Each structure stands twice: as C-alpha cells, then as structure tokens.
Amino acid sequence: MKRSSLLKLENGDESVSIPLLTIEGQAAGPRLLVFAAVHGDEYEGVETILRLYERLSPEELAGTLVMLPIANPYAYRAGVRISPDDDKNLARVFPGKPDGTVTERLAYELHGLIAGSDFLLDLHSGGTHYSVATLAGYYHDPGSAFGRRCRAAAEAFGSPLLWGHESIAPGRSVSSAQALGVPWLYTEAYGGRRIRPEDSALFYSGALRLMNHLGMLARSNPAELGEAPAEIRTIHGDGNFDESVVAAADGFFVPDVPLLAELRAGERIGTIRSYGGEVLDEVRASSDGVLVMLLGTPIVRSGDSIYLIAPIRD
C-alpha cells in the first residue's frame, strides 16, 4: 500500500498538518523512518523524500517506509532554521512535551514516530546560515552492538566522509532514537537554500543503499545504488553546531580556506573586515582538525557561529 496522509497538530486556534508519506511493502521487513526539514531552510532531504515516494512501489519493498518531507512546518513555512512561533530549534527539544510550546509538542509527536520505528534517517544540510561538508553522521562505539549497527549503516549509505559521535547532545531526533534503542543516521550537505546536483545524487542513492542494507529492497537496481566510495574517511566530535566558534566583530567575512581543509591551531581561516576595508578580526583555528562548517553568508554579526572544526584521529 502507498498512501499520502496528514499528521495534524493543534497550535492554539490554528491546526497545522504535516504530510506523511507511507509505503508498505508486500513482504515483511523493518520500519524505516525518514525526516526532512527539521530545520525549515534545508531542502535536500525534501527532494530526496519526494523522489523516493515517486520511485518506489509496494511490490519492490520489504517492510515499511515512513517519510516526513516537512518535519517542521512552523519553520518551513517561514523559510528559516527555527520556528518563529516560539523561537525554538526543533533539533534541540526532543523528546518534546505533550503540553509544551508548539515546537516541543511537535517534537513529542515525532518522538512517538521514532519509538515505533526500527531505524531513523534524519536528512539535514547547512541551510541559510552554514556551509557544511557533505557527510553522514552516526554513533561511534565499536564496542557495542548498537554502535556497530550504526557504523555499518553509515558505511552502507555511501558518503565518502563520515562523522562519528562518541556522545550525542541532548534534544536531537537522534538522541531520542539513541534513548529508545533505535539505530540512526543523519546527513549534512552544503546547503545555501539550493540543492547541489552532487548532494541530491548522494542523498537519493544513499537512502536506497541504506534500505538495501536493511533488507528492505526486494528488488534493487545496481545503477541506482551506484558504486561504493573507494575510500571512507572518518572524523570525530559531537557534531553540535551550537558549540561552533563565534565571530568577535560585526562586518564582512572573507574566508581563506575551503571546507575540509586540515588546519593547525592558530592557522588563519579568514578575516572579518569593515566596509571601509579595515581588518576587524583575524579568524584563526582554535584547534587542530578538519573544517566541517563555515559561515554560509558573508555578512556577520558578533556572536554568530562562524566555523566548526572536527578532530582527526588515527
């Protein structure tokens, strides 16, 4: 069965509906839950879900695929990262509250969907504010069966860059999944409120490869699954953008290095300049590591997140 329905949420006098796309396979199998637009200015996952829903049929599926192309309607309709209804970040309030603000109630409903699933895939990107290296993030714990399942899924997804997290910041969809014992995976991509063809291709084929890895594709198309990356690189850290280094001045940010540059502590990342040409601040690396995020827009204000470095480990 293939159906498009609505998950209705009450917001005071206003009722808000979330599209819920479901494909139930003709054979038994796991239940995969896919989120997109947890942040309202991230569109790569929306496109991926719409393509999957159009492409897949119940006859070629084992198990159930449940997809929310717009997981955060409050932020999405405004085209912004967080909900303007209560100024809360959906990716920081899981598992939510049944009697909380609109975003907390939304998180509570989504937490319930996670609880009924066997795997969570949460599709993110840099959105308006950040430029982010394209990658897949997972729970890194080779000593546990749960950690090994997450790592195997990350490798199956097919991103050449993986971000392993030994700890998970509270409030995220994946921290809810972690607490429920549901294996998970999330993505990042460049963003910019536009979809790069290479990110579109990776997200789509990666979702299919994940489904194939979970045993959900009764019939798979090798051309759609594509080739596995010749080499997989793993970086580490908690993946919390709230811990990014912030700008020390208002002005215009001019970066000197690209994403994925390997940096040494103290190396210059860029400058913040006044419109009179004066260098107001030299932005320098706070530690050794790989540059995984840069400010996505050149206009910067003091206190804005400006970069994030992930450590390299052998």
GROMACS .gro file of C-alpha atoms in nm:
model
  314
    1MET     CA    1   0.000   0.000   0.000
    2LYS     CA    2   0.119   0.350  -0.084
    3ARG     CA    3  -0.053   0.647   0.075
    4SER     CA    4  -0.016   1.017   0.145
    5SER     CA    5  -0.185   1.133   0.465
    6LEU     CA    6  -0.167   1.420   0.712
    7LEU     CA    7  -0.046   1.430   1.071
    8LYS     CA    8  -0.247   1.708   1.235
    9LEU     CA    9  -0.110   1.927   1.513
   10GLU     CA   10  -0.300   2.181   1.718
   11ASN     CA   11  -0.140   2.526   1.757
   12GLY     CA   12  -0.387   2.723   1.966
   13ASP     CA   13  -0.674   2.813   1.737
   14GLU     CA   14  -0.475   2.701   1.431
   15SER     CA   15  -0.444   2.344   1.309
   16VAL     CA   16  -0.119   2.257   1.131
   17SER     CA   17  -0.078   1.946   0.919
   18ILE     CA   18   0.238   1.757   0.829
   19PRO     CA   19   0.246   1.543   0.513
   20LEU     CA   20   0.312   1.178   0.600
   21LEU     CA   21   0.416   0.954   0.310
   22THR     CA   22   0.399   0.579   0.369
   23ILE     CA   23   0.487   0.281   0.152
   24GLU     CA   24   0.403  -0.059   0.299
   25GLY     CA   25   0.585  -0.339   0.123
   26GLN     CA   26   0.423  -0.665   0.024
   27ALA     CA   27   0.687  -0.857   0.219
   28ALA     CA   28   0.766  -0.832   0.590
   29GLY     CA   29   1.063  -0.623   0.695
   30PRO     CA   30   1.182  -0.333   0.912
   31ARG     CA   31   1.019   0.006   0.953
   32LEU     CA   32   1.241   0.292   0.833
   33LEU     CA   33   1.151   0.648   0.937
   34VAL     CA   34   1.292   0.938   0.734
   35PHE     CA   35   1.277   1.305   0.836
   36ALA     CA   36   1.350   1.611   0.624
   37ALA     CA   37   1.324   1.984   0.702
   38VAL     CA   38   1.363   1.952   1.077
   39HIS     CA   39   1.517   2.292   1.007
   40GLY     CA   40   1.291   2.488   0.775
   41ASP     CA   41   1.558   2.617   0.536
   42GLU     CA   42   1.710   2.276   0.445
   43TYR     CA   43   1.572   2.138   0.119
   44GLU     CA   44   1.793   1.846   0.009
   45GLY     CA   45   1.602   1.598   0.222
   46VAL     CA   46   1.265   1.723   0.098
   47GLU     CA   47   1.364   1.649  -0.259
   48THR     CA   48   1.502   1.309  -0.161
   49ILE     CA   49   1.178   1.203   0.007
   50LEU     CA   50   0.961   1.320  -0.283
   51ARG     CA   51   1.181   1.126  -0.528
   52LEU     CA   52   1.167   0.812  -0.314
   53TYR     CA   53   0.790   0.830  -0.283
   54GLU     CA   54   0.750   0.866  -0.659
   55ARG     CA   55   1.004   0.597  -0.741
   56LEU     CA   56   0.927   0.310  -0.500
   57SER     CA   57   0.632   0.073  -0.512
   58PRO     CA   58   0.499  -0.173  -0.253
   59GLU     CA   59   0.590  -0.463  -0.483
   60GLU     CA   60   0.962  -0.393  -0.455
   61LEU     CA   61   0.967  -0.316  -0.084
   62ALA     CA   62   1.003  -0.538   0.222
   63GLY     CA   63   0.887  -0.363   0.537
   64THR     CA   64   0.751  -0.011   0.570
   65LEU     CA   65   0.896   0.323   0.466
   66VAL     CA   66   0.755   0.623   0.655
   67MET     CA   67   0.867   0.970   0.542
   68LEU     CA   68   0.802   1.324   0.660
   69PRO     CA   69   0.919   1.568   0.391
   70ILE     CA   70   0.841   1.868   0.613
   71ALA     CA   71   0.903   1.761   0.971
   72ASN     CA   72   0.889   2.121   1.097
   73PRO     CA   73   0.603   2.308   0.927
   74TYR     CA   74   0.642   2.612   1.153
   75ALA     CA   75   0.999   2.681   1.041
   76TYR     CA   76   0.944   2.560   0.685
   77ARG     CA   77   0.662   2.797   0.602
   78ALA     CA   78   0.884   3.087   0.716
   79GLY     CA   79   1.191   2.951   0.534
   80VAL     CA   80   1.405   2.973   0.848
   81ARG     CA   81   1.609   2.739   1.067
   82ILE     CA   82   1.397   2.757   1.383
   83SER     CA   83   1.028   2.809   1.446
   84PRO     CA   84   0.926   3.176   1.468
   85ASP     CA   85   0.615   3.065   1.660
   86ASP     CA   86   0.813   3.004   1.979
   87ASP     CA   87   1.177   3.075   1.878
   88LYS     CA   88   1.278   2.716   1.945
   89ASN     CA   89   1.505   2.483   1.749
   90LEU     CA   90   1.326   2.153   1.686
   91ALA     CA   91   1.665   1.975   1.683
   92ARG     CA   92   1.725   2.083   2.044
   93VAL     CA   93   1.393   2.000   2.216
   94PHE     CA   94   1.343   1.622   2.167
   95PRO     CA   95   1.174   1.420   2.313
   96GLY     CA   96   0.943   1.717   2.350
   97LYS     CA   97   0.647   1.779   2.579
   98PRO     CA   98   0.279   1.699   2.519
   99ASP     CA   99   0.182   2.027   2.690
  100GLY     CA  100   0.480   2.243   2.585
  101THR     CA  101   0.524   2.510   2.319
  102VAL     CA  102   0.434   2.431   1.959
  103THR     CA  103   0.785   2.306   1.877
  104GLU     CA  104   0.801   2.096   2.194
  105ARG     CA  105   0.462   1.940   2.112
  106LEU     CA  106   0.583   1.872   1.760
  107ALA     CA  107   0.895   1.700   1.895
  108TYR     CA  108   0.674   1.489   2.123
  109GLU     CA  109   0.474   1.365   1.821
  110LEU     CA  110   0.788   1.293   1.620
  111HIS     CA  111   0.942   1.111   1.917
  112GLY     CA  112   0.639   0.881   1.912
  113LEU     CA  113   0.705   0.801   1.546
  114ILE     CA  114   1.069   0.721   1.626
  115ALA     CA  115   0.959   0.488   1.906
  116GLY     CA  116   0.758   0.283   1.655
  117SER     CA  117   1.044   0.251   1.406
  118ASP     CA  118   1.340   0.019   1.356
  119PHE     CA  119   1.576   0.281   1.208
  120LEU     CA  120   1.584   0.662   1.178
  121LEU     CA  121   1.736   0.859   0.891
  122ASP     CA  122   1.733   1.237   0.951
  123LEU     CA  123   1.829   1.442   0.643
  124HIS     CA  124   1.996   1.776   0.720
  125SER     CA  125   2.213   2.032   0.541
  126GLY     CA  126   2.368   2.373   0.600
  127GLY     CA  127   2.055   2.573   0.521
  128THR     CA  128   2.082   2.951   0.508
  129HIS     CA  129   2.336   3.008   0.781
  130TYR     CA  130   2.607   2.747   0.731
  131SER     CA  131   2.814   2.591   0.458
  132VAL     CA  132   2.869   2.231   0.566
  133ALA     CA  133   3.079   1.949   0.429
  134THR     CA  134   2.864   1.673   0.281
  135LEU     CA  135   2.872   1.376   0.518
  136ALA     CA  136   2.682   1.114   0.713
  137GLY     CA  137   2.685   1.124   1.094
  138TYR     CA  138   2.649   0.819   1.316
  139TYR     CA  139   2.700   0.691   1.672
  140HIS     CA  140   3.059   0.576   1.711
  141ASP     CA  141   3.103   0.290   1.959
  142PRO     CA  142   3.279  -0.012   1.808
  143GLY     CA  143   3.248  -0.191   2.142
  144SER     CA  144   2.867  -0.213   2.136
  145ALA     CA  145   2.632  -0.393   1.902
  146PHE     CA  146   2.428  -0.072   1.871
  147GLY     CA  147   2.736   0.125   1.769
  148ARG     CA  148   2.837  -0.137   1.515
  149ARG     CA  149   2.489  -0.128   1.361
  150CYS     CA  150   2.506   0.249   1.325
  151ARG     CA  151   2.855   0.234   1.172
  152ALA     CA  152   2.755  -0.040   0.925
  153ALA     CA  153   2.454   0.169   0.817
  154ALA     CA  154   2.675   0.475   0.774
  155GLU     CA  155   2.916   0.281   0.555
  156ALA     CA  156   2.627   0.142   0.352
  157PHE     CA  157   2.489   0.494   0.291
  158GLY     CA  158   2.794   0.560   0.075
  159SER     CA  159   2.918   0.902   0.182
  160PRO     CA  160   3.297   0.932   0.144
  161LEU     CA  161   3.301   1.132   0.471
  162LEU     CA  162   3.158   1.000   0.799
  163TRP     CA  163   3.128   1.190   1.126
  164GLY     CA  164   3.147   0.958   1.426
  165HIS     CA  165   2.998   1.081   1.754
  166GLU     CA  166   3.101   0.913   2.078
  167SER     CA  167   2.842   1.123   2.262
  168ILE     CA  168   2.517   1.278   2.145
  169ALA     CA  169   2.399   1.621   2.257
  170PRO     CA  170   2.050   1.610   2.412
  171GLY     CA  171   1.745   1.740   2.230
  172ARG     CA  172   1.812   1.598   1.885
  173SER     CA  173   1.600   1.348   1.696
  174VAL     CA  174   1.896   1.110   1.701
  175SER     CA  175   1.936   1.145   2.077
  176SER     CA  176   1.570   1.041   2.107
  177ALA     CA  177   1.643   0.744   1.884
  178GLN     CA  178   1.951   0.663   2.091
  179ALA     CA  179   1.749   0.664   2.414
  180LEU     CA  180   1.486   0.439   2.257
  181GLY     CA  181   1.745   0.191   2.126
  182VAL     CA  182   1.662   0.278   1.762
  183PRO     CA  183   1.973   0.284   1.537
  184TRP     CA  184   2.012   0.608   1.346
  185LEU     CA  185   2.195   0.802   1.081
  186TYR     CA  186   2.183   1.165   0.975
  187THR     CA  187   2.325   1.367   0.688
  188GLU     CA  188   2.472   1.708   0.628
  189ALA     CA  189   2.533   1.883   0.296
  190TYR     CA  190   2.649   2.219   0.166
  191GLY     CA  191   2.314   2.399   0.191
  192GLY     CA  192   2.265   2.758   0.079
  193ARG     CA  193   1.888   2.711   0.023
  194ARG     CA  194   1.978   2.547  -0.306
  195ILE     CA  195   2.035   2.181  -0.390
  196ARG     CA  196   2.367   2.090  -0.549
  197PRO     CA  197   2.338   1.802  -0.800
  198GLU     CA  198   2.608   1.602  -0.623
  199ASP     CA  199   2.428   1.630  -0.289
  200SER     CA  200   2.095   1.536  -0.448
  201ALA     CA  201   2.255   1.228  -0.603
  202LEU     CA  202   2.422   1.118  -0.279
  203PHE     CA  203   2.111   1.162  -0.063
  204TYR     CA  204   1.889   0.970  -0.306
  205SER     CA  205   2.126   0.683  -0.379
  206GLY     CA  206   2.235   0.679  -0.013
  207ALA     CA  207   1.877   0.633   0.105
  208LEU     CA  208   1.834   0.344  -0.137
  209ARG     CA  209   2.164   0.189  -0.027
  210LEU     CA  210   2.056   0.217   0.335
  211MET     CA  211   1.727   0.046   0.254
  212ASN     CA  212   1.915  -0.226   0.069
  213HIS     CA  213   2.145  -0.268   0.370
  214LEU     CA  214   1.841  -0.305   0.598
  215GLY     CA  215   1.695  -0.572   0.371
  216MET     CA  216   1.408  -0.352   0.255
  217LEU     CA  217   1.458  -0.370  -0.121
  218ALA     CA  218   1.303  -0.687  -0.257
  219ARG     CA  219   1.436  -0.579  -0.597
  220SER     CA  220   1.732  -0.342  -0.621
  221ASN     CA  221   1.867  -0.159  -0.924
  222PRO     CA  222   2.250  -0.158  -0.922
  223ALA     CA  223   2.251   0.151  -1.143
  224GLU     CA  224   2.052   0.345  -0.882
  225LEU     CA  225   2.256   0.215  -0.590
  226GLY     CA  226   2.580   0.318  -0.761
  227GLU     CA  227   2.933   0.237  -0.661
  228ALA     CA  228   3.057   0.241  -0.304
  229PRO     CA  229   3.320   0.510  -0.237
  230ALA     CA  230   3.674   0.391  -0.297
  231GLU     CA  231   3.777   0.530   0.041
  232ILE     CA  232   3.582   0.632   0.351
  233ARG     CA  233   3.722   0.898   0.581
  234THR     CA  234   3.604   0.932   0.941
  235ILE     CA  235   3.621   1.244   1.153
  236HIS     CA  236   3.506   1.272   1.514
  237GLY     CA  237   3.338   1.507   1.759
  238ASP     CA  238   2.989   1.561   1.897
  239GLY     CA  239   2.853   1.734   1.587
  240ASN     CA  240   2.684   2.010   1.785
  241PHE     CA  241   2.679   2.330   1.579
  242ASP     CA  242   2.585   2.519   1.895
  243GLU     CA  243   2.945   2.462   2.003
  244SER     CA  244   3.084   2.641   1.696
  245VAL     CA  245   3.336   2.924   1.734
  246VAL     CA  246   3.160   3.260   1.712
  247ALA     CA  247   3.254   3.587   1.545
  248ALA     CA  248   3.422   3.855   1.755
  249ALA     CA  249   3.307   4.152   1.545
  250ASP     CA  250   3.037   4.275   1.306
  251GLY     CA  251   3.142   4.301   0.944
  252PHE     CA  252   3.205   4.111   0.621
  253PHE     CA  253   3.363   3.764   0.649
  254VAL     CA  254   3.619   3.664   0.383
  255PRO     CA  255   3.738   3.301   0.421
  256ASP     CA  256   4.092   3.199   0.327
  257VAL     CA  257   4.043   2.821   0.329
  258PRO     CA  258   3.778   2.582   0.193
  259LEU     CA  259   3.563   2.330   0.373
  260LEU     CA  260   3.750   2.009   0.466
  261ALA     CA  261   4.079   2.196   0.496
  262GLU     CA  262   4.307   2.030   0.753
  263LEU     CA  263   4.410   2.301   0.997
  264ARG     CA  264   4.657   2.352   1.276
  265ALA     CA  265   4.566   2.550   1.586
  266GLY     CA  266   4.627   2.920   1.518
  267GLU     CA  267   4.612   2.889   1.139
  268ARG     CA  268   4.411   3.169   0.978
  269ILE     CA  269   4.069   3.068   0.849
  270GLY     CA  270   3.967   3.413   0.727
  271THR     CA  271   3.915   3.776   0.819
  272ILE     CA  272   3.626   3.994   0.925
  273ARG     CA  273   3.653   4.332   0.751
  274SER     CA  274   3.475   4.662   0.784
  275TYR     CA  275   3.318   4.819   0.478
  276GLY     CA  276   3.598   5.071   0.488
  277GLY     CA  277   3.846   4.789   0.423
  278GLU     CA  278   3.984   4.761   0.777
  279VAL     CA  279   4.059   4.415   0.915
  280LEU     CA  280   3.848   4.397   1.231
  281ASP     CA  281   3.942   4.043   1.329
  282GLU     CA  282   4.155   3.756   1.206
  283VAL     CA  283   3.962   3.433   1.248
  284ARG     CA  284   4.203   3.157   1.349
  285ALA     CA  285   4.163   2.786   1.415
  286SER     CA  286   4.102   2.709   1.781
  287SER     CA  287   4.243   2.357   1.747
  288ASP     CA  288   4.387   2.105   1.503
  289GLY     CA  289   4.134   1.930   1.284
  290VAL     CA  290   3.914   1.935   0.975
  291LEU     CA  291   3.698   2.234   0.889
  292VAL     CA  292   3.344   2.093   0.860
  293MET     CA  293   3.141   2.415   0.877
  294LEU     CA  294   3.189   2.775   0.770
  295LEU     CA  295   2.954   3.069   0.796
  296GLY     CA  296   2.730   3.044   0.490
  297THR     CA  297   2.675   3.415   0.431
  298PRO     CA  298   2.949   3.680   0.433
  299ILE     CA  299   2.760   3.932   0.645
  300VAL     CA  300   2.843   3.852   1.007
  301ARG     CA  301   2.750   3.989   1.347
  302SER     CA  302   2.941   3.948   1.670
  303GLY     CA  303   2.832   3.622   1.833
  304ASP     CA  304   2.731   3.447   1.509
  305SER     CA  305   2.863   3.095   1.459
  306ILE     CA  306   3.148   3.124   1.213
  307TYR     CA  307   3.324   2.784   1.195
  308LEU     CA  308   3.340   2.435   1.343
  309ILE     CA  309   3.642   2.203   1.345
  310ALA     CA  310   3.624   1.824   1.394
  311PRO     CA  311   3.930   1.645   1.529
  312ILE     CA  312   4.117   1.382   1.327
  313ARG     CA  313   4.201   1.054   1.494
  314ASP     CA  314   4.404   0.763   1.369
   0.00000   0.00000   0.00000
